[in-house]
Amino acid sequence: MRWLATENLQPLLKLWSKEYRVMAPVEEQDDVTLVPYDSEKFTLDYINFFLPVKEYLFAQKDELFKWEKVDDTIPTSSPGEGDFDQQILFGIRACDVYGIDYMDRFFQGEFRDDNYALRREKTRIVAVNCVEVGPNCFCKAAGVGPF
């Protein structure tokens, strides 16, 4: 585990944004969501996100393969490593990290999902700790907080 002073956070996120798609918390209409990093809208004042973070790893819609008829054959191809961007999910809470760990065990184990696995390999997670339990939180049930 590493620690970072708050005043060094914005410069670090800007630096990461040069090489990664950095998804960071932003408050919009009383809800906090993960969106591409924007220094003007960025916030650390939230308990948890309005929507689950799984959408950044397990898309609602994914291309499974492509095909094209060439003469009398129909060659297929699957998405490859180059089809997914390097990304950082910043500000993820312990409960969401626990959920991602569960998805990793499922979708990278016996029931492997290649798109999930490729997307997950290109994703870095930067978690932050909670100091209070929100009204819709399950961190105590999962045994992961608050700290």
XYZ file of N, CA and C in Angstrom:
441
model
N 0.838 -1.165 0.000
C 0.000 0.000 0.000
C 0.890 1.238 0.000
N 0.469 2.234 -0.765
C 1.218 3.481 -0.833
C 0.320 4.627 -0.394
N 0.943 5.681 0.120
C 0.221 6.868 0.583
C 0.609 8.053 -0.286
N -0.327 8.960 -0.485
C -0.088 10.127 -1.310
C -0.727 11.335 -0.640
N 0.026 12.405 -0.520
C -0.514 13.638 0.052
C -1.556 14.221 -0.906
N -2.637 14.767 -0.355
C -3.745 15.298 -1.152
C -3.286 16.335 -2.173
N -2.346 17.187 -1.800
C -1.899 18.233 -2.730
C -1.162 17.674 -3.947
N -0.702 16.424 -3.870
C -0.006 15.796 -4.995
C -0.943 14.979 -5.887
N -2.189 14.895 -5.506
C -3.132 14.040 -6.223
C -3.460 14.551 -7.629
N -3.868 15.805 -7.755
C -4.239 16.338 -9.071
C -3.071 16.273 -10.073
N -1.853 16.664 -9.674
C -0.737 16.524 -10.624
C -0.502 15.072 -11.043
N -0.692 14.130 -10.126
C -0.516 12.718 -10.460
C -1.593 12.251 -11.447
N -2.832 12.632 -11.215
C -3.912 12.252 -12.129
C -3.681 12.834 -13.527
N -3.199 14.070 -13.592
C -2.881 14.684 -14.892
C -1.765 13.915 -15.598
N -0.763 13.507 -14.844
C 0.342 12.735 -15.400
C -0.154 11.391 -15.934
N -0.948 10.689 -15.138
C -1.502 9.408 -15.577
C -2.363 9.561 -16.819
N -3.078 10.687 -16.926
C -3.986 10.918 -18.058
C -3.259 10.967 -19.400
N -1.956 11.189 -19.369
C -1.184 11.218 -20.612
C -1.039 9.824 -21.219
N -1.061 8.787 -20.373
C -0.847 7.421 -20.854
C -2.055 6.510 -20.693
N -2.979 6.861 -19.815
C -4.124 6.016 -19.512
C -5.425 6.800 -19.659
N -6.499 6.073 -19.847
C -7.828 6.667 -19.697
C -8.100 6.611 -18.196
N -8.074 7.752 -17.544
C -8.262 7.815 -16.090
C -9.721 8.127 -15.800
N -10.389 7.197 -15.133
C -11.771 7.393 -14.725
C -11.736 7.846 -13.271
N -12.306 9.010 -13.001
C -12.220 9.614 -11.669
C -13.593 10.133 -11.240
N -13.809 10.282 -9.930
C -15.120 10.713 -9.429
C -15.440 12.171 -9.737
N -16.685 12.368 -10.183
C -17.214 13.690 -10.484
C -18.638 13.738 -9.952
N -18.984 14.859 -9.318
C -20.358 15.016 -8.841
C -21.172 15.754 -9.899
N -22.263 15.132 -10.293
C -23.184 15.725 -11.258
C -24.600 15.506 -10.770
N -25.334 16.560 -10.556
C -26.728 16.498 -10.126
C -26.894 15.637 -8.860
N -26.102 15.897 -7.864
C -26.157 15.220 -6.564
C -25.739 13.757 -6.579
N -25.227 13.249 -7.694
C -24.719 11.885 -7.767
C -23.255 11.930 -8.157
N -22.477 10.992 -7.637
C -21.067 10.906 -8.001
C -20.881 9.705 -8.906
N -20.253 9.937 -10.046
C -19.998 8.867 -11.007
C -18.534 8.909 -11.442
N -18.093 7.823 -12.055
C -16.748 7.765 -12.630
C -16.833 8.217 -14.080
N -16.068 9.219 -14.416
C -16.005 9.726 -15.791
C -14.539 10.008 -16.103
N -14.207 10.240 -17.367
C -12.819 10.607 -17.657
C -12.397 11.812 -16.813
N -11.196 11.741 -16.293
C -10.685 12.748 -15.363
C -10.828 14.158 -15.903
N -11.386 15.030 -15.072
C -11.558 16.453 -15.384
C -11.183 17.218 -14.117
N -10.082 17.943 -14.150
C -9.582 18.613 -12.948
C -10.578 19.626 -12.386
N -11.448 20.159 -13.231
C -12.419 21.159 -12.774
C -13.592 20.530 -12.019
N -13.960 19.315 -12.363
C -15.126 18.677 -11.763
C -14.775 17.579 -10.759
N -13.520 17.221 -10.678
C -13.053 16.138 -9.809
C -13.446 16.390 -8.353
N -13.860 15.320 -7.651
C -14.208 15.446 -6.241
C -13.725 14.236 -5.447
N -13.454 14.477 -4.187
C -13.172 13.397 -3.233
C -14.244 13.369 -2.150
N -15.250 14.206 -2.295
C -16.303 14.343 -1.298
C -17.500 13.460 -1.663
N -17.382 12.178 -1.381
C -18.451 11.222 -1.682
C -18.271 9.978 -0.823
N -19.368 9.250 -0.671
C -19.286 7.977 0.049
C -19.103 6.847 -0.945
N -19.937 6.831 -1.979
C -19.782 5.823 -3.023
C -20.419 6.323 -4.310
N -20.217 5.567 -5.371
C -20.723 5.963 -6.678
C -22.192 5.606 -6.834
N -22.858 6.369 -7.683
C -24.264 6.142 -7.980
C -24.440 4.824 -8.747
N -23.536 4.555 -9.683
C -23.593 3.340 -10.499
C -22.409 2.436 -10.160
N -22.554 1.119 -10.334
C -21.437 0.203 -10.030
C -20.278 0.378 -11.010
N -19.090 0.048 -10.538
C -17.899 0.199 -11.384
C -17.719 -0.969 -12.347
N -18.513 -2.000 -12.224
C -18.346 -3.172 -13.087
C -18.493 -2.844 -14.568
N -19.217 -1.770 -14.903
C -19.415 -1.419 -16.304
C -18.100 -1.085 -17.014
N -17.061 -0.742 -16.258
C -15.769 -0.415 -16.859
C -14.953 -1.666 -17.150
N -15.423 -2.812 -16.648
C -14.731 -4.074 -16.860
C -15.584 -5.083 -17.618
N -16.870 -5.012 -17.429
C -17.784 -5.971 -18.035
C -18.867 -5.177 -18.747
N -18.654 -4.939 -20.018
C -19.551 -4.080 -20.792
C -20.924 -4.723 -20.970
N -21.934 -3.881 -21.086
C -23.289 -4.391 -21.337
C -23.376 -5.032 -22.714
N -22.580 -4.527 -23.640
C -22.560 -5.027 -25.005
C -21.096 -5.182 -25.406
N -20.721 -6.356 -25.918
C -19.340 -6.596 -26.329
C -19.308 -7.335 -27.656
N -18.307 -7.011 -28.449
C -18.089 -7.751 -29.687
C -17.418 -9.070 -29.340
N -18.028 -10.175 -29.729
C -17.465 -11.483 -29.424
C -16.542 -11.978 -30.527
N -16.923 -11.710 -31.781
C -16.076 -12.080 -32.903
C -16.564 -11.342 -34.145
N -15.731 -11.373 -35.179
C -16.074 -10.784 -36.479
C -15.973 -11.881 -37.523
N -16.736 -11.726 -38.562
C -16.622 -12.655 -39.678
C -16.834 -11.909 -40.978
N -16.289 -12.506 -42.024
C -16.420 -11.924 -43.350
C -16.274 -13.056 -44.359
N -17.205 -13.124 -45.267
C -17.144 -14.185 -46.271
C -16.074 -13.849 -47.301
N -15.157 -14.768 -47.488
C -14.095 -14.636 -48.481
C -14.158 -15.881 -49.355
N -14.603 -15.707 -50.579
C -14.828 -16.830 -51.504
C -15.779 -17.834 -50.857
N -15.310 -19.060 -50.641
C -16.168 -20.101 -50.065
C -15.928 -20.320 -48.574
N -15.153 -19.437 -47.950
C -14.879 -19.593 -46.511
C -15.371 -18.376 -45.737
N -15.536 -18.575 -44.474
C -15.947 -17.476 -43.595
C -14.978 -17.434 -42.406
N -13.842 -16.732 -42.580
C -12.891 -16.634 -41.468
C -13.453 -15.742 -40.355
N -13.142 -16.099 -39.125
C -13.575 -15.310 -37.962
C -12.357 -14.804 -37.214
N -12.569 -13.754 -36.459
C -11.511 -13.243 -35.581
C -12.143 -12.742 -34.297
N -11.409 -12.859 -33.213
C -11.865 -12.404 -31.898
C -11.183 -11.092 -31.552
N -11.803 -10.320 -30.663
C -11.116 -9.092 -30.217
C -9.757 -9.440 -29.618
N -8.817 -8.566 -29.804
C -7.485 -8.782 -29.255
C -7.121 -7.715 -28.253
N -5.904 -7.808 -27.763
C -5.420 -6.884 -26.744
C -5.516 -5.424 -27.173
N -5.312 -5.168 -28.448
C -5.333 -3.797 -28.953
C -6.722 -3.178 -28.997
N -7.750 -3.983 -28.756
C -9.121 -3.475 -28.815
C -9.572 -2.800 -27.527
N -8.758 -2.836 -26.492
C -9.127 -2.253 -25.205
C -8.065 -1.262 -24.757
N -8.516 -0.126 -24.206
C -7.598 0.920 -23.748
C -7.051 0.614 -22.357
N -5.829 1.094 -22.116
C -5.287 1.058 -20.761
C -6.105 2.043 -19.932
N -6.541 1.637 -18.758
C -7.339 2.543 -17.945
C -6.984 2.427 -16.463
N -7.250 3.524 -15.763
C -7.113 3.558 -14.305
C -8.473 3.934 -13.750
N -8.961 3.122 -12.825
C -10.192 3.442 -12.106
C -9.766 4.031 -10.774
N -9.925 5.332 -10.626
C -9.458 6.020 -9.431
C -10.624 6.296 -8.478
N -10.359 6.103 -7.193
C -11.348 6.441 -6.177
C -12.318 5.325 -5.860
N -11.960 4.118 -6.244
C -12.827 2.970 -6.007
C -12.810 2.640 -4.516
N -13.958 2.345 -3.967
C -14.078 1.982 -2.548
C -13.790 0.494 -2.361
N -13.496 0.127 -1.125
C -13.145 -1.263 -0.802
C -14.244 -2.241 -1.197
N -15.486 -1.844 -1.055
C -16.586 -2.745 -1.414
C -16.581 -3.030 -2.917
N -16.267 -2.015 -3.726
C -16.193 -2.226 -5.172
C -14.983 -3.066 -5.549
N -13.869 -2.879 -4.857
C -12.687 -3.712 -5.100
C -13.023 -5.166 -4.765
N -13.762 -5.376 -3.689
C -14.202 -6.722 -3.311
C -15.064 -7.316 -4.429
N -15.984 -6.528 -4.975
C -16.831 -6.991 -6.071
C -16.030 -7.317 -7.315
N -15.032 -6.489 -7.627
C -14.173 -6.744 -8.783
C -13.377 -8.025 -8.573
N -12.888 -8.245 -7.365
C -12.159 -9.476 -7.057
C -13.055 -10.698 -7.292
N -14.304 -10.594 -6.910
C -15.262 -11.682 -7.118
C -15.465 -11.917 -8.619
N -15.623 -10.835 -9.377
C -15.783 -10.967 -10.830
C -14.521 -11.565 -11.462
N -13.351 -11.167 -10.968
C -12.093 -11.739 -11.478
C -12.081 -13.252 -11.310
N -12.454 -13.715 -10.119
C -12.444 -15.162 -9.865
C -13.424 -15.894 -10.778
N -14.555 -15.278 -11.064
C -15.567 -15.921 -11.902
C -15.196 -15.848 -13.377
N -14.945 -14.636 -13.881
C -14.748 -14.438 -15.320
C -13.323 -14.721 -15.797
N -12.396 -14.965 -14.892
C -11.045 -15.360 -15.290
C -10.742 -16.778 -14.826
N -11.736 -17.449 -14.314
C -11.573 -18.813 -13.822
C -12.235 -19.811 -14.753
N -13.044 -20.658 -14.164
C -13.698 -21.739 -14.905
C -14.590 -21.217 -16.035
N -15.226 -20.060 -15.836
C -16.134 -19.493 -16.829
C -15.491 -18.271 -17.496
N -14.307 -18.458 -18.018
C -13.505 -17.367 -18.569
C -14.250 -16.587 -19.649
N -14.200 -15.286 -19.515
C -14.730 -14.365 -20.521
C -13.532 -13.604 -21.060
N -13.164 -13.881 -22.298
C -11.943 -13.303 -22.863
C -11.977 -11.777 -22.890
N -13.117 -11.190 -23.222
C -13.193 -9.730 -23.250
C -12.999 -9.149 -21.860
N -13.631 -9.761 -20.865
C -13.447 -9.287 -19.490
C -11.972 -9.401 -19.103
N -11.373 -10.560 -19.378
C -9.972 -10.792 -18.997
C -9.035 -9.788 -19.668
N -9.247 -9.526 -20.959
C -8.398 -8.555 -21.657
C -8.578 -7.150 -21.092
N -9.827 -6.766 -20.844
C -10.106 -5.438 -20.284
C -9.495 -5.324 -18.882
N -9.621 -6.388 -18.101
C -9.105 -6.377 -16.718
C -7.584 -6.280 -16.693
N -6.921 -6.948 -17.626
C -5.458 -6.892 -17.700
C -4.969 -5.481 -18.007
N -5.790 -4.684 -18.653
C -5.412 -3.319 -19.015
C -5.934 -2.286 -18.026
N -6.432 -2.741 -16.879
C -7.022 -1.840 -15.887
C -6.218 -1.844 -14.602
N -5.932 -0.654 -14.107
C -5.311 -0.470 -12.799
C -6.361 0.144 -11.887
N -6.356 -0.262 -10.639
C -7.335 0.252 -9.682
C -6.607 1.005 -8.579
N -7.069 2.213 -8.310
C -6.551 2.995 -7.192
C -7.726 3.174 -6.233
N -7.652 2.492 -5.109
C -8.743 2.507 -4.136
C -8.527 3.586 -3.085
N -9.625 4.047 -2.520
C -9.574 4.981 -1.398
C -10.426 4.410 -0.274
N -10.038 4.706 0.949
C -10.750 4.172 2.107
C -11.951 5.022 2.489
N -12.927 4.368 3.059
C -14.106 5.057 3.604
C -13.862 5.362 5.077
N -14.500 6.418 5.536
C -14.435 6.728 6.967
C -15.809 6.614 7.615
N -16.852 6.465 6.794
C -18.198 6.273 7.313
C -18.983 5.384 6.362
N -20.006 4.740 6.916
C -20.852 3.857 6.122
C -22.004 4.671 5.546
N -22.242 4.525 4.255
C -23.357 5.206 3.609
C -24.644 4.412 3.764
N -25.767 5.031 3.451
C -27.060 4.374 3.633
C -27.260 3.147 2.739
N -26.550 3.051 1.637
C -26.704 1.911 0.718
C -25.457 1.034 0.665
N -24.596 1.148 1.653
C -23.321 0.423 1.640
C -23.466 -0.989 2.200
N -22.598 -1.864 1.712
C -22.559 -3.232 2.221
C -21.158 -3.621 2.683
N -20.317 -2.620 2.967
C -18.919 -2.900 3.318
C -18.797 -3.766 4.571
N -19.630 -3.524 5.564
C -19.554 -4.355 6.771
C -19.926 -5.792 6.473
N -20.927 -5.993 5.636
C -21.340 -7.350 5.272
C -20.229 -8.077 4.511
N -19.467 -7.336 3.708
C -18.375 -7.924 2.937
C -17.089 -7.995 3.762
N -17.074 -7.367 4.928
C -15.890 -7.385 5.773
C -14.756 -6.542 5.245
N -15.077 -5.422 4.571
C -14.026 -4.621 3.948
C -14.003 -3.165 4.415
N -14.710 -2.819 5.470
C -14.641 -1.429 5.921
C -15.788 -1.103 6.849
N -15.985 0.132 7.203
C -15.131 1.269 6.877
C -13.880 1.296 7.742
N -12.937 2.098 7.341
C -11.664 2.165 8.055
C -11.545 3.458 8.810
